[in-house]
Amino acid sequence: MVSRFAVVAFFISAAYASLFGRLYVLQVMDGSRYLSEAQEAIPGVTLADRGSIFFVDKNGKTLSAAANKDFPTVYATPNTIPDAQEAAHAVAPLLNLPIDDVVRKLSKSDNQYALLNRKVPQDIADQIAKLDLKGIYVRALPERHYSQGRLASQLIGYVGPNDTDEGVVGKYGVERFYNDRLAGKPGNVEDGMATRPVPGENLTLTIDPNIQFEAERILMNAVEKHGAVAGNVIVEEPATGRILAMGNWPNFDPNKYQEADISDFLNPAVQSIYEPGSVMKVVTMAAGIDAGKITPQTTFNDTGVLIVSGRKIQNWDLKAHGVVTMTNVIEKSLNTGAAFAERQMGHDIFLQYLRQFGFDRQTGIDLPGELKGDLDRLTARGAPAVAFATASFGQGVAATPLEMLNAVAAIANGGTLMRPFVNAELGPQELRRVISPETAKQVAEMMVSAVDKAEVAAISGYTIAGKTGTAQVPGRGGYTDDVIHTYIGFGPTAHPRFIILLKLDKPAGAPLAGTTVVPAFRDLAQFILGYMNIPPDRVAK
């Protein structure tokens, strides 16, 4: 019996001896080799794959807007570099980096990882690899790639180095707003133990790539044709608040963001405000009609001039138009008629409706840095009557392009204001009812009449509602001769499927909006009607 236990004990002891021997070989004799391999693999172990961003078309087919693509990356393990000065002088010129900066990074001997450069050209990466410097590595690692280039660049944003320069972070657009979701969680290597990273989640946007492309093409053509300094275009689905397109000019290539001007990173559609001009007249009419102070048939004797608070208000054409209805005021875009409508309802009611339409708050869109409109001239103590009169036709108050579009979208949507959104998962959200369905219908009919009379934006077989806006650009001590053109239109009015805002900043020679943004609107509206297979809602007479 004793001999049997002795045999068992012998084999157990032998097994443990073999195990400890193997551990000794792994940890002591081969430890440095395995540590070196682990250090070389640090970026691949710690960096989380960033989630992709997609556009989606009318059929639910997705198109990549931002994804990950392998690019050569040069990094170092400073704690294994024998001579930081020598290594820095060898690689810094090839990477076009200041030698002192590289020396500083490589001299931190307690660091296991230091990024030197991302997206390194392949020929440069090959040269560095041939140097065979201890502690300097070249590996193909996933980096952000924007396959659509400049398309919707300010809406998407870009990623750049984070504060530690060991990873990336969203800087603008949805890359920033949804950074936590897209980024995932990095892994870690500590005390020989590796924690795997958690990849980020994908994000599908409401942006239809076909509408986005056409919208930006039409916008850029209009900017170039009319010598404008900038422009914006937004397409929204009025019933839901889905943003189908949002583009600006100038824009930038997020793949080469280092070459762009920092001002081009901002999204003017939500991050800039401007005086919108006569597009505000439809909001003024909606307020007056909904408050029961005017109707589309209410008449006004236009003498061409109104004196308010000692200030002269005139029409854009400097003419008197005699007795006109409120519908005529929209058709002819009469400043005097808009001021008359504001006076009929009174300052308090007018201001209340502007607030209801959202001009004193953010729309709530899921994009970073959104501004709110400016009603300060109307809310200041002792605000003069002329401030309310000019606000009725969109001067002296300001809004973001999206804020202006979304307000008119409430008219298209039967009086209900929606929260605009770009993340397809969010879904529609009603903010509040701003006017009655009957008021919305009447104002839409006034806008249709304006389109039919002017004819420029008219599309055969469809009822299209629209309104131009020409606003003078404020300067020191008053207004300049420069103008901003805006057109907002929607259709078909029986069941609006889209609403479009087109805006041009400072077109050369300050031409009429009817010759700049209105033709551009018509071209984009015709494209959307055909692309979305929207049937006509008007029977030819």
mmCIF file with all atom_site columns, C-alpha atoms in Angstrom, residues 89-287:
data_model
loop_
_atom_site.group_PDB
_atom_site.id
_atom_site.type_symbol
_atom_site.label_atom_id
_atom_site.label_alt_id
_atom_site.label_comp_id
_atom_site.label_asym_id
_atom_site.label_entity_id
_atom_site.label_seq_id
_atom_site.pdbx_PDB_ins_code
_atom_site.Cartn_x
_atom_site.Cartn_y
_atom_site.Cartn_z
_atom_site.occupancy
_atom_site.B_iso_or_equiv
_atom_site.pdbx_formal_charge
_atom_site.auth_seq_id
_atom_site.auth_comp_id
_atom_site.auth_asym_id
_atom_site.auth_atom_id
_atom_site.pdbx_PDB_model_num
ATOM 1   C CA . HIS A 1 89  ? 16.856  61.834 -35.726 1.00 0.00 ? 89  HIS A CA 1
ATOM 2   C CA . ALA A 1 90  ? 16.318  58.817 -37.974 1.00 0.00 ? 90  ALA A CA 1
ATOM 3   C CA . VAL A 1 91  ? 12.522  58.817 -38.187 1.00 0.00 ? 91  VAL A CA 1
ATOM 4   C CA . ALA A 1 92  ? 11.451  62.430 -37.605 1.00 0.00 ? 92  ALA A CA 1
ATOM 5   C CA . PRO A 1 93  ? 12.633  63.771 -41.005 1.00 0.00 ? 93  PRO A CA 1
ATOM 6   C CA . LEU A 1 94  ? 10.889  60.927 -42.811 1.00 0.00 ? 94  LEU A CA 1
ATOM 7   C CA . LEU A 1 95  ? 7.629   61.664 -40.975 1.00 0.00 ? 95  LEU A CA 1
ATOM 8   C CA . ASN A 1 96  ? 8.052   65.418 -41.413 1.00 0.00 ? 96  ASN A CA 1
ATOM 9   C CA . LEU A 1 97  ? 7.856   65.885 -37.643 1.00 0.00 ? 97  LEU A CA 1
ATOM 10  C CA . PRO A 1 98  ? 9.883   68.228 -35.402 1.00 0.00 ? 98  PRO A CA 1
ATOM 11  C CA . ILE A 1 99  ? 12.850  66.270 -34.037 1.00 0.00 ? 99  ILE A CA 1
ATOM 12  C CA . ASP A 1 100 ? 12.446  67.747 -30.547 1.00 0.00 ? 100 ASP A CA 1
ATOM 13  C CA . ASP A 1 101 ? 8.836   66.532 -30.365 1.00 0.00 ? 101 ASP A CA 1
ATOM 14  C CA . VAL A 1 102 ? 9.848   63.007 -31.347 1.00 0.00 ? 102 VAL A CA 1
ATOM 15  C CA . VAL A 1 103 ? 12.760  63.000 -28.888 1.00 0.00 ? 103 VAL A CA 1
ATOM 16  C CA . ARG A 1 104 ? 10.364  64.018 -26.132 1.00 0.00 ? 104 ARG A CA 1
ATOM 17  C CA . LYS A 1 105 ? 8.004   61.154 -26.953 1.00 0.00 ? 105 LYS A CA 1
ATOM 18  C CA . LEU A 1 106 ? 10.751  58.536 -27.245 1.00 0.00 ? 106 LEU A CA 1
ATOM 19  C CA . SER A 1 107 ? 12.499  59.642 -24.049 1.00 0.00 ? 107 SER A CA 1
ATOM 20  C CA . LYS A 1 108 ? 9.606   58.625 -21.797 1.00 0.00 ? 108 LYS A CA 1
ATOM 21  C CA . SER A 1 109 ? 11.209  55.329 -20.818 1.00 0.00 ? 109 SER A CA 1
ATOM 22  C CA . ASP A 1 110 ? 8.269   54.324 -18.607 1.00 0.00 ? 110 ASP A CA 1
ATOM 23  C CA . ASN A 1 111 ? 5.834   54.414 -21.551 1.00 0.00 ? 111 ASN A CA 1
ATOM 24  C CA . GLN A 1 112 ? 4.896   51.225 -23.362 1.00 0.00 ? 112 GLN A CA 1
ATOM 25  C CA . TYR A 1 113 ? 3.365   53.019 -26.355 1.00 0.00 ? 113 TYR A CA 1
ATOM 26  C CA . ALA A 1 114 ? 3.804   56.305 -28.229 1.00 0.00 ? 114 ALA A CA 1
ATOM 27  C CA . LEU A 1 115 ? 2.094   57.127 -31.504 1.00 0.00 ? 115 LEU A CA 1
ATOM 28  C CA . LEU A 1 116 ? 4.344   58.869 -34.022 1.00 0.00 ? 116 LEU A CA 1
ATOM 29  C CA . ASN A 1 117 ? 2.120   59.189 -37.100 1.00 0.00 ? 117 ASN A CA 1
ATOM 30  C CA . ARG A 1 118 ? -1.006  57.781 -38.701 1.00 0.00 ? 118 ARG A CA 1
ATOM 31  C CA . LYS A 1 119 ? -1.862  57.209 -42.353 1.00 0.00 ? 119 LYS A CA 1
ATOM 32  C CA . VAL A 1 120 ? 1.776   57.243 -43.362 1.00 0.00 ? 120 VAL A CA 1
ATOM 33  C CA . PRO A 1 121 ? 2.417   56.978 -47.131 1.00 0.00 ? 121 PRO A CA 1
ATOM 34  C CA . GLN A 1 122 ? 3.430   53.431 -47.993 1.00 0.00 ? 122 GLN A CA 1
ATOM 35  C CA . ASP A 1 123 ? 6.847   54.405 -49.415 1.00 0.00 ? 123 ASP A CA 1
ATOM 36  C CA . ILE A 1 124 ? 7.717   56.301 -46.204 1.00 0.00 ? 124 ILE A CA 1
ATOM 37  C CA . ALA A 1 125 ? 6.506   53.407 -44.088 1.00 0.00 ? 125 ALA A CA 1
ATOM 38  C CA . ASP A 1 126 ? 8.731   51.050 -46.073 1.00 0.00 ? 126 ASP A CA 1
ATOM 39  C CA . GLN A 1 127 ? 11.765  53.288 -45.523 1.00 0.00 ? 127 GLN A CA 1
ATOM 40  C CA . ILE A 1 128 ? 11.187  53.373 -41.772 1.00 0.00 ? 128 ILE A CA 1
ATOM 41  C CA . ALA A 1 129 ? 10.720  49.616 -41.631 1.00 0.00 ? 129 ALA A CA 1
ATOM 42  C CA . LYS A 1 130 ? 14.056  49.115 -43.425 1.00 0.00 ? 130 LYS A CA 1
ATOM 43  C CA . LEU A 1 131 ? 15.824  51.122 -40.716 1.00 0.00 ? 131 LEU A CA 1
ATOM 44  C CA . ASP A 1 132 ? 15.048  48.211 -38.364 1.00 0.00 ? 132 ASP A CA 1
ATOM 45  C CA . LEU A 1 133 ? 15.259  50.424 -35.278 1.00 0.00 ? 133 LEU A CA 1
ATOM 46  C CA . LYS A 1 134 ? 14.642  48.726 -31.961 1.00 0.00 ? 134 LYS A CA 1
ATOM 47  C CA . GLY A 1 135 ? 11.397  49.963 -30.431 1.00 0.00 ? 135 GLY A CA 1
ATOM 48  C CA . ILE A 1 136 ? 10.111  51.597 -33.657 1.00 0.00 ? 136 ILE A CA 1
ATOM 49  C CA . TYR A 1 137 ? 7.325   49.723 -35.434 1.00 0.00 ? 137 TYR A CA 1
ATOM 50  C CA . VAL A 1 138 ? 5.313   50.022 -38.632 1.00 0.00 ? 138 VAL A CA 1
ATOM 51  C CA . ARG A 1 139 ? 1.974   48.250 -38.752 1.00 0.00 ? 139 ARG A CA 1
ATOM 52  C CA . ALA A 1 140 ? -1.147  48.427 -40.866 1.00 0.00 ? 140 ALA A CA 1
ATOM 53  C CA . LEU A 1 141 ? -3.850  49.615 -38.475 1.00 0.00 ? 141 LEU A CA 1
ATOM 54  C CA . PRO A 1 142 ? -7.465  50.664 -39.093 1.00 0.00 ? 142 PRO A CA 1
ATOM 55  C CA . GLU A 1 143 ? -7.944  54.411 -39.545 1.00 0.00 ? 143 GLU A CA 1
ATOM 56  C CA . ARG A 1 144 ? -11.009 56.490 -40.429 1.00 0.00 ? 144 ARG A CA 1
ATOM 57  C CA . HIS A 1 145 ? -11.789 56.755 -44.121 1.00 0.00 ? 145 HIS A CA 1
ATOM 58  C CA . TYR A 1 146 ? -14.554 58.822 -45.694 1.00 0.00 ? 146 TYR A CA 1
ATOM 59  C CA . SER A 1 147 ? -15.421 57.132 -48.959 1.00 0.00 ? 147 SER A CA 1
ATOM 60  C CA . GLN A 1 148 ? -17.752 59.919 -50.129 1.00 0.00 ? 148 GLN A CA 1
ATOM 61  C CA . GLY A 1 149 ? -15.142 62.634 -49.704 1.00 0.00 ? 149 GLY A CA 1
ATOM 62  C CA . ARG A 1 150 ? -16.673 66.084 -49.258 1.00 0.00 ? 150 ARG A CA 1
ATOM 63  C CA . LEU A 1 151 ? -20.287 64.883 -49.360 1.00 0.00 ? 151 LEU A CA 1
ATOM 64  C CA . ALA A 1 152 ? -22.103 66.043 -46.201 1.00 0.00 ? 152 ALA A CA 1
ATOM 65  C CA . SER A 1 153 ? -18.711 66.694 -44.628 1.00 0.00 ? 153 SER A CA 1
ATOM 66  C CA . GLN A 1 154 ? -19.870 69.209 -42.011 1.00 0.00 ? 154 GLN A CA 1
ATOM 67  C CA . LEU A 1 155 ? -22.759 66.980 -41.003 1.00 0.00 ? 155 LEU A CA 1
ATOM 68  C CA . ILE A 1 156 ? -20.512 63.925 -40.632 1.00 0.00 ? 156 ILE A CA 1
ATOM 69  C CA . GLY A 1 157 ? -17.466 65.702 -39.179 1.00 0.00 ? 157 GLY A CA 1
ATOM 70  C CA . TYR A 1 158 ? -14.174 63.866 -38.783 1.00 0.00 ? 158 TYR A CA 1
ATOM 71  C CA . VAL A 1 159 ? -12.000 62.162 -36.188 1.00 0.00 ? 159 VAL A CA 1
ATOM 72  C CA . GLY A 1 160 ? -8.633  63.401 -35.037 1.00 0.00 ? 160 GLY A CA 1
ATOM 73  C CA . PRO A 1 161 ? -6.101  62.642 -32.282 1.00 0.00 ? 161 PRO A CA 1
ATOM 74  C CA . ASN A 1 162 ? -7.485  62.682 -28.752 1.00 0.00 ? 162 ASN A CA 1
ATOM 75  C CA . ASP A 1 163 ? -5.907  64.483 -25.802 1.00 0.00 ? 163 ASP A CA 1
ATOM 76  C CA . THR A 1 164 ? -3.398  61.689 -25.156 1.00 0.00 ? 164 THR A CA 1
ATOM 77  C CA . ASP A 1 165 ? -2.571  61.322 -28.870 1.00 0.00 ? 165 ASP A CA 1
ATOM 78  C CA . GLU A 1 166 ? -2.963  57.558 -28.452 1.00 0.00 ? 166 GLU A CA 1
ATOM 79  C CA . GLY A 1 167 ? -6.379  57.282 -30.039 1.00 0.00 ? 167 GLY A CA 1
ATOM 80  C CA . VAL A 1 168 ? -8.941  59.309 -31.942 1.00 0.00 ? 168 VAL A CA 1
ATOM 81  C CA . VAL A 1 169 ? -12.055 61.262 -31.028 1.00 0.00 ? 169 VAL A CA 1
ATOM 82  C CA . GLY A 1 170 ? -14.887 62.777 -33.034 1.00 0.00 ? 170 GLY A CA 1
ATOM 83  C CA . LYS A 1 171 ? -14.238 66.464 -33.654 1.00 0.00 ? 171 LYS A CA 1
ATOM 84  C CA . TYR A 1 172 ? -17.320 67.774 -35.469 1.00 0.00 ? 172 TYR A CA 1
ATOM 85  C CA . GLY A 1 173 ? -20.693 66.595 -36.774 1.00 0.00 ? 173 GLY A CA 1
ATOM 86  C CA . VAL A 1 174 ? -22.145 63.221 -35.891 1.00 0.00 ? 174 VAL A CA 1
ATOM 87  C CA . GLU A 1 175 ? -18.616 61.902 -35.314 1.00 0.00 ? 175 GLU A CA 1
ATOM 88  C CA . ARG A 1 176 ? -18.536 64.193 -32.286 1.00 0.00 ? 176 ARG A CA 1
ATOM 89  C CA . PHE A 1 177 ? -22.191 64.028 -31.214 1.00 0.00 ? 177 PHE A CA 1
ATOM 90  C CA . TYR A 1 178 ? -22.210 60.213 -31.229 1.00 0.00 ? 178 TYR A CA 1
ATOM 91  C CA . ASN A 1 179 ? -18.547 59.755 -30.323 1.00 0.00 ? 179 ASN A CA 1
ATOM 92  C CA . ASP A 1 180 ? -19.170 57.567 -27.256 1.00 0.00 ? 180 ASP A CA 1
ATOM 93  C CA . ARG A 1 181 ? -21.308 55.198 -29.275 1.00 0.00 ? 181 ARG A CA 1
ATOM 94  C CA . LEU A 1 182 ? -19.000 55.075 -32.289 1.00 0.00 ? 182 LEU A CA 1
ATOM 95  C CA . ALA A 1 183 ? -15.725 54.869 -30.354 1.00 0.00 ? 183 ALA A CA 1
ATOM 96  C CA . GLY A 1 184 ? -16.323 51.705 -28.328 1.00 0.00 ? 184 GLY A CA 1
ATOM 97  C CA . LYS A 1 185 ? -13.965 50.973 -25.441 1.00 0.00 ? 185 LYS A CA 1
ATOM 98  C CA . PRO A 1 186 ? -10.196 50.555 -25.808 1.00 0.00 ? 186 PRO A CA 1
ATOM 99  C CA . GLY A 1 187 ? -8.389  47.509 -24.489 1.00 0.00 ? 187 GLY A CA 1
ATOM 100 C CA . ASN A 1 188 ? -5.403  47.501 -22.168 1.00 0.00 ? 188 ASN A CA 1
ATOM 101 C CA . VAL A 1 189 ? -2.100  45.729 -21.603 1.00 0.00 ? 189 VAL A CA 1
ATOM 102 C CA . GLU A 1 190 ? -0.965  45.742 -17.983 1.00 0.00 ? 190 GLU A CA 1
ATOM 103 C CA . ASP A 1 191 ? 1.281   43.394 -16.032 1.00 0.00 ? 191 ASP A CA 1
ATOM 104 C CA . GLY A 1 192 ? 1.368   41.033 -18.982 1.00 0.00 ? 192 GLY A CA 1
ATOM 105 C CA . MET A 1 193 ? -2.434  40.796 -19.124 1.00 0.00 ? 193 MET A CA 1
ATOM 106 C CA . ALA A 1 194 ? -4.362  42.004 -22.173 1.00 0.00 ? 194 ALA A CA 1
ATOM 107 C CA . THR A 1 195 ? -7.965  43.237 -22.052 1.00 0.00 ? 195 THR A CA 1
ATOM 108 C CA . ARG A 1 196 ? -9.604  43.138 -25.439 1.00 0.00 ? 196 ARG A CA 1
ATOM 109 C CA . PRO A 1 197 ? -11.263 46.321 -26.780 1.00 0.00 ? 197 PRO A CA 1
ATOM 110 C CA . VAL A 1 198 ? -15.019 46.560 -27.305 1.00 0.00 ? 198 VAL A CA 1
ATOM 111 C CA . PRO A 1 199 ? -15.794 47.723 -30.868 1.00 0.00 ? 199 PRO A CA 1
ATOM 112 C CA . GLY A 1 200 ? -18.008 50.759 -31.409 1.00 0.00 ? 200 GLY A CA 1
ATOM 113 C CA . GLU A 1 201 ? -21.562 50.602 -32.731 1.00 0.00 ? 201 GLU A CA 1
ATOM 114 C CA . ASN A 1 202 ? -22.530 51.471 -36.287 1.00 0.00 ? 202 ASN A CA 1
ATOM 115 C CA . LEU A 1 203 ? -24.738 54.476 -37.019 1.00 0.00 ? 203 LEU A CA 1
ATOM 116 C CA . THR A 1 204 ? -27.229 54.804 -39.877 1.00 0.00 ? 204 THR A CA 1
ATOM 117 C CA . LEU A 1 205 ? -28.273 58.328 -40.788 1.00 0.00 ? 205 LEU A CA 1
ATOM 118 C CA . THR A 1 206 ? -31.512 59.594 -42.297 1.00 0.00 ? 206 THR A CA 1
ATOM 119 C CA . ILE A 1 207 ? -29.487 61.149 -45.125 1.00 0.00 ? 207 ILE A CA 1
ATOM 120 C CA . ASP A 1 208 ? -30.463 59.822 -48.553 1.00 0.00 ? 208 ASP A CA 1
ATOM 121 C CA . PRO A 1 209 ? -27.195 59.772 -50.548 1.00 0.00 ? 209 PRO A CA 1
ATOM 122 C CA . ASN A 1 210 ? -28.943 60.425 -53.851 1.00 0.00 ? 210 ASN A CA 1
ATOM 123 C CA . ILE A 1 211 ? -30.801 63.489 -52.566 1.00 0.00 ? 211 ILE A CA 1
ATOM 124 C CA . GLN A 1 212 ? -27.677 64.660 -50.729 1.00 0.00 ? 212 GLN A CA 1
ATOM 125 C CA . PHE A 1 213 ? -25.539 64.422 -53.851 1.00 0.00 ? 213 PHE A CA 1
ATOM 126 C CA . GLU A 1 214 ? -28.062 66.240 -56.035 1.00 0.00 ? 214 GLU A CA 1
ATOM 127 C CA . ALA A 1 215 ? -28.698 68.903 -53.395 1.00 0.00 ? 215 ALA A CA 1
ATOM 128 C CA . GLU A 1 216 ? -24.990 69.669 -53.060 1.00 0.00 ? 216 GLU A CA 1
ATOM 129 C CA . ARG A 1 217 ? -24.474 69.650 -56.824 1.00 0.00 ? 217 ARG A CA 1
ATOM 130 C CA . ILE A 1 218 ? -27.287 72.141 -57.360 1.00 0.00 ? 218 ILE A CA 1
ATOM 131 C CA . LEU A 1 219 ? -26.083 74.301 -54.467 1.00 0.00 ? 219 LEU A CA 1
ATOM 132 C CA . MET A 1 220 ? -22.502 74.421 -55.722 1.00 0.00 ? 220 MET A CA 1
ATOM 133 C CA . ASN A 1 221 ? -23.654 75.300 -59.239 1.00 0.00 ? 221 ASN A CA 1
ATOM 134 C CA . ALA A 1 222 ? -25.777 78.143 -57.854 1.00 0.00 ? 222 ALA A CA 1
ATOM 135 C CA . VAL A 1 223 ? -22.892 79.446 -55.733 1.00 0.00 ? 223 VAL A CA 1
ATOM 136 C CA . GLU A 1 224 ? -20.544 79.440 -58.716 1.00 0.00 ? 224 GLU A CA 1
ATOM 137 C CA . LYS A 1 225 ? -23.068 80.838 -61.192 1.00 0.00 ? 225 LYS A CA 1
ATOM 138 C CA . HIS A 1 226 ? -24.009 83.791 -59.005 1.00 0.00 ? 226 HIS A CA 1
ATOM 139 C CA . GLY A 1 227 ? -20.649 84.455 -57.393 1.00 0.00 ? 227 GLY A CA 1
ATOM 140 C CA . ALA A 1 228 ? -21.916 83.843 -53.866 1.00 0.00 ? 228 ALA A CA 1
ATOM 141 C CA . VAL A 1 229 ? -19.451 83.537 -51.011 1.00 0.00 ? 229 VAL A CA 1
ATOM 142 C CA . ALA A 1 230 ? -21.316 80.649 -49.359 1.00 0.00 ? 230 ALA A CA 1
ATOM 143 C CA . GLY A 1 231 ? -24.506 78.632 -49.458 1.00 0.00 ? 231 GLY A CA 1
ATOM 144 C CA . ASN A 1 232 ? -26.657 76.109 -47.616 1.00 0.00 ? 232 ASN A CA 1
ATOM 145 C CA . VAL A 1 233 ? -29.198 73.483 -48.555 1.00 0.00 ? 233 VAL A CA 1
ATOM 146 C CA . ILE A 1 234 ? -31.432 71.386 -46.305 1.00 0.00 ? 234 ILE A CA 1
ATOM 147 C CA . VAL A 1 235 ? -34.107 68.854 -47.221 1.00 0.00 ? 235 VAL A CA 1
ATOM 148 C CA . GLU A 1 236 ? -36.474 67.619 -44.525 1.00 0.00 ? 236 GLU A CA 1
ATOM 149 C CA . GLU A 1 237 ? -39.498 65.349 -44.389 1.00 0.00 ? 237 GLU A CA 1
ATOM 150 C CA . PRO A 1 238 ? -42.129 67.630 -42.794 1.00 0.00 ? 238 PRO A CA 1
ATOM 151 C CA . ALA A 1 239 ? -44.286 64.917 -41.231 1.00 0.00 ? 239 ALA A CA 1
ATOM 152 C CA . THR A 1 240 ? -41.409 63.304 -39.328 1.00 0.00 ? 240 THR A CA 1
ATOM 153 C CA . GLY A 1 241 ? -38.510 65.754 -39.073 1.00 0.00 ? 241 GLY A CA 1
ATOM 154 C CA . ARG A 1 242 ? -36.166 63.369 -40.897 1.00 0.00 ? 242 ARG A CA 1
ATOM 155 C CA . ILE A 1 243 ? -33.290 65.253 -42.486 1.00 0.00 ? 243 ILE A CA 1
ATOM 156 C CA . LEU A 1 244 ? -32.869 63.854 -45.997 1.00 0.00 ? 244 LEU A CA 1
ATOM 157 C CA . ALA A 1 245 ? -30.004 66.152 -46.987 1.00 0.00 ? 245 ALA A CA 1
ATOM 158 C CA . MET A 1 246 ? -27.886 68.858 -45.395 1.00 0.00 ? 246 MET A CA 1
ATOM 159 C CA . GLY A 1 247 ? -25.030 70.475 -47.254 1.00 0.00 ? 247 GLY A CA 1
ATOM 160 C CA . ASN A 1 248 ? -22.994 73.656 -47.227 1.00 0.00 ? 248 ASN A CA 1
ATOM 161 C CA . TRP A 1 249 ? -20.490 75.451 -49.403 1.00 0.00 ? 249 TRP A CA 1
ATOM 162 C CA . PRO A 1 250 ? -17.633 75.811 -48.811 1.00 0.00 ? 250 PRO A CA 1
ATOM 163 C CA . ASN A 1 251 ? -17.071 72.397 -47.262 1.00 0.00 ? 251 ASN A CA 1
ATOM 164 C CA . PHE A 1 252 ? -13.986 70.218 -46.756 1.00 0.00 ? 252 PHE A CA 1
ATOM 165 C CA . ASP A 1 253 ? -12.544 66.745 -47.347 1.00 0.00 ? 253 ASP A CA 1
ATOM 166 C CA . PRO A 1 254 ? -12.524 64.919 -43.978 1.00 0.00 ? 254 PRO A CA 1
ATOM 167 C CA . ASN A 1 255 ? -9.798  62.617 -45.312 1.00 0.00 ? 255 ASN A CA 1
ATOM 168 C CA . LYS A 1 256 ? -7.548  65.686 -45.558 1.00 0.00 ? 256 LYS A CA 1
ATOM 169 C CA . TYR A 1 257 ? -8.962  67.841 -42.787 1.00 0.00 ? 257 TYR A CA 1
ATOM 170 C CA . GLN A 1 258 ? -5.477  69.146 -41.950 1.00 0.00 ? 258 GLN A CA 1
ATOM 171 C CA . GLU A 1 259 ? -5.521  71.043 -45.250 1.00 0.00 ? 259 GLU A CA 1
ATOM 172 C CA . ALA A 1 260 ? -8.855  72.805 -44.572 1.00 0.00 ? 260 ALA A CA 1
ATOM 173 C CA . ASP A 1 261 ? -9.554  76.120 -42.907 1.00 0.00 ? 261 ASP A CA 1
ATOM 174 C CA . ILE A 1 262 ? -10.882 75.567 -39.391 1.00 0.00 ? 262 ILE A CA 1
ATOM 175 C CA . SER A 1 263 ? -13.912 77.751 -40.177 1.00 0.00 ? 263 SER A CA 1
ATOM 176 C CA . ASP A 1 264 ? -15.038 75.190 -42.761 1.00 0.00 ? 264 ASP A CA 1
ATOM 177 C CA . PHE A 1 265 ? -15.500 72.534 -40.064 1.00 0.00 ? 265 PHE A CA 1
ATOM 178 C CA . LEU A 1 266 ? -18.535 74.289 -38.572 1.00 0.00 ? 266 LEU A CA 1
ATOM 179 C CA . ASN A 1 267 ? -21.965 73.378 -39.935 1.00 0.00 ? 267 ASN A CA 1
ATOM 180 C CA . PRO A 1 268 ? -23.623 76.710 -40.874 1.00 0.00 ? 268 PRO A CA 1
ATOM 181 C CA . ALA A 1 269 ? -27.024 75.021 -41.157 1.00 0.00 ? 269 ALA A CA 1
ATOM 182 C CA . VAL A 1 270 ? -27.128 74.736 -37.357 1.00 0.00 ? 270 VAL A CA 1
ATOM 183 C CA . GLN A 1 271 ? -24.104 76.712 -36.136 1.00 0.00 ? 271 GLN A CA 1
ATOM 184 C CA . SER A 1 272 ? -24.716 80.134 -37.672 1.00 0.00 ? 272 SER A CA 1
ATOM 185 C CA . ILE A 1 273 ? -27.601 82.578 -37.511 1.00 0.00 ? 273 ILE A CA 1
ATOM 186 C CA . TYR A 1 274 ? -28.693 85.149 -40.064 1.00 0.00 ? 274 TYR A CA 1
ATOM 187 C CA . GLU A 1 275 ? -31.524 87.579 -40.735 1.00 0.00 ? 275 GLU A CA 1
ATOM 188 C CA . PRO A 1 276 ? -33.785 85.502 -43.007 1.00 0.00 ? 276 PRO A CA 1
ATOM 189 C CA . GLY A 1 277 ? -35.729 88.251 -44.713 1.00 0.00 ? 277 GLY A CA 1
ATOM 190 C CA . SER A 1 278 ? -39.110 87.787 -46.371 1.00 0.00 ? 278 SER A CA 1
ATOM 191 C CA . VAL A 1 279 ? -39.442 84.047 -45.775 1.00 0.00 ? 279 VAL A CA 1
ATOM 192 C CA . MET A 1 280 ? -40.482 85.196 -42.285 1.00 0.00 ? 280 MET A CA 1
ATOM 193 C CA . LYS A 1 281 ? -43.644 86.721 -43.779 1.00 0.00 ? 281 LYS A CA 1
ATOM 194 C CA . VAL A 1 282 ? -45.354 83.333 -43.923 1.00 0.00 ? 282 VAL A CA 1
ATOM 195 C CA . VAL A 1 283 ? -44.763 82.921 -40.175 1.00 0.00 ? 283 VAL A CA 1
ATOM 196 C CA . THR A 1 284 ? -46.184 86.415 -39.588 1.00 0.00 ? 284 THR A CA 1
ATOM 197 C CA . MET A 1 285 ? -49.284 85.562 -41.623 1.00 0.00 ? 285 MET A CA 1
ATOM 198 C CA . ALA A 1 286 ? -49.670 82.243 -39.800 1.00 0.00 ? 286 ALA A CA 1
ATOM 199 C CA . ALA A 1 287 ? -49.540 84.044 -36.453 1.00 0.00 ? 287 ALA A CA 1
#
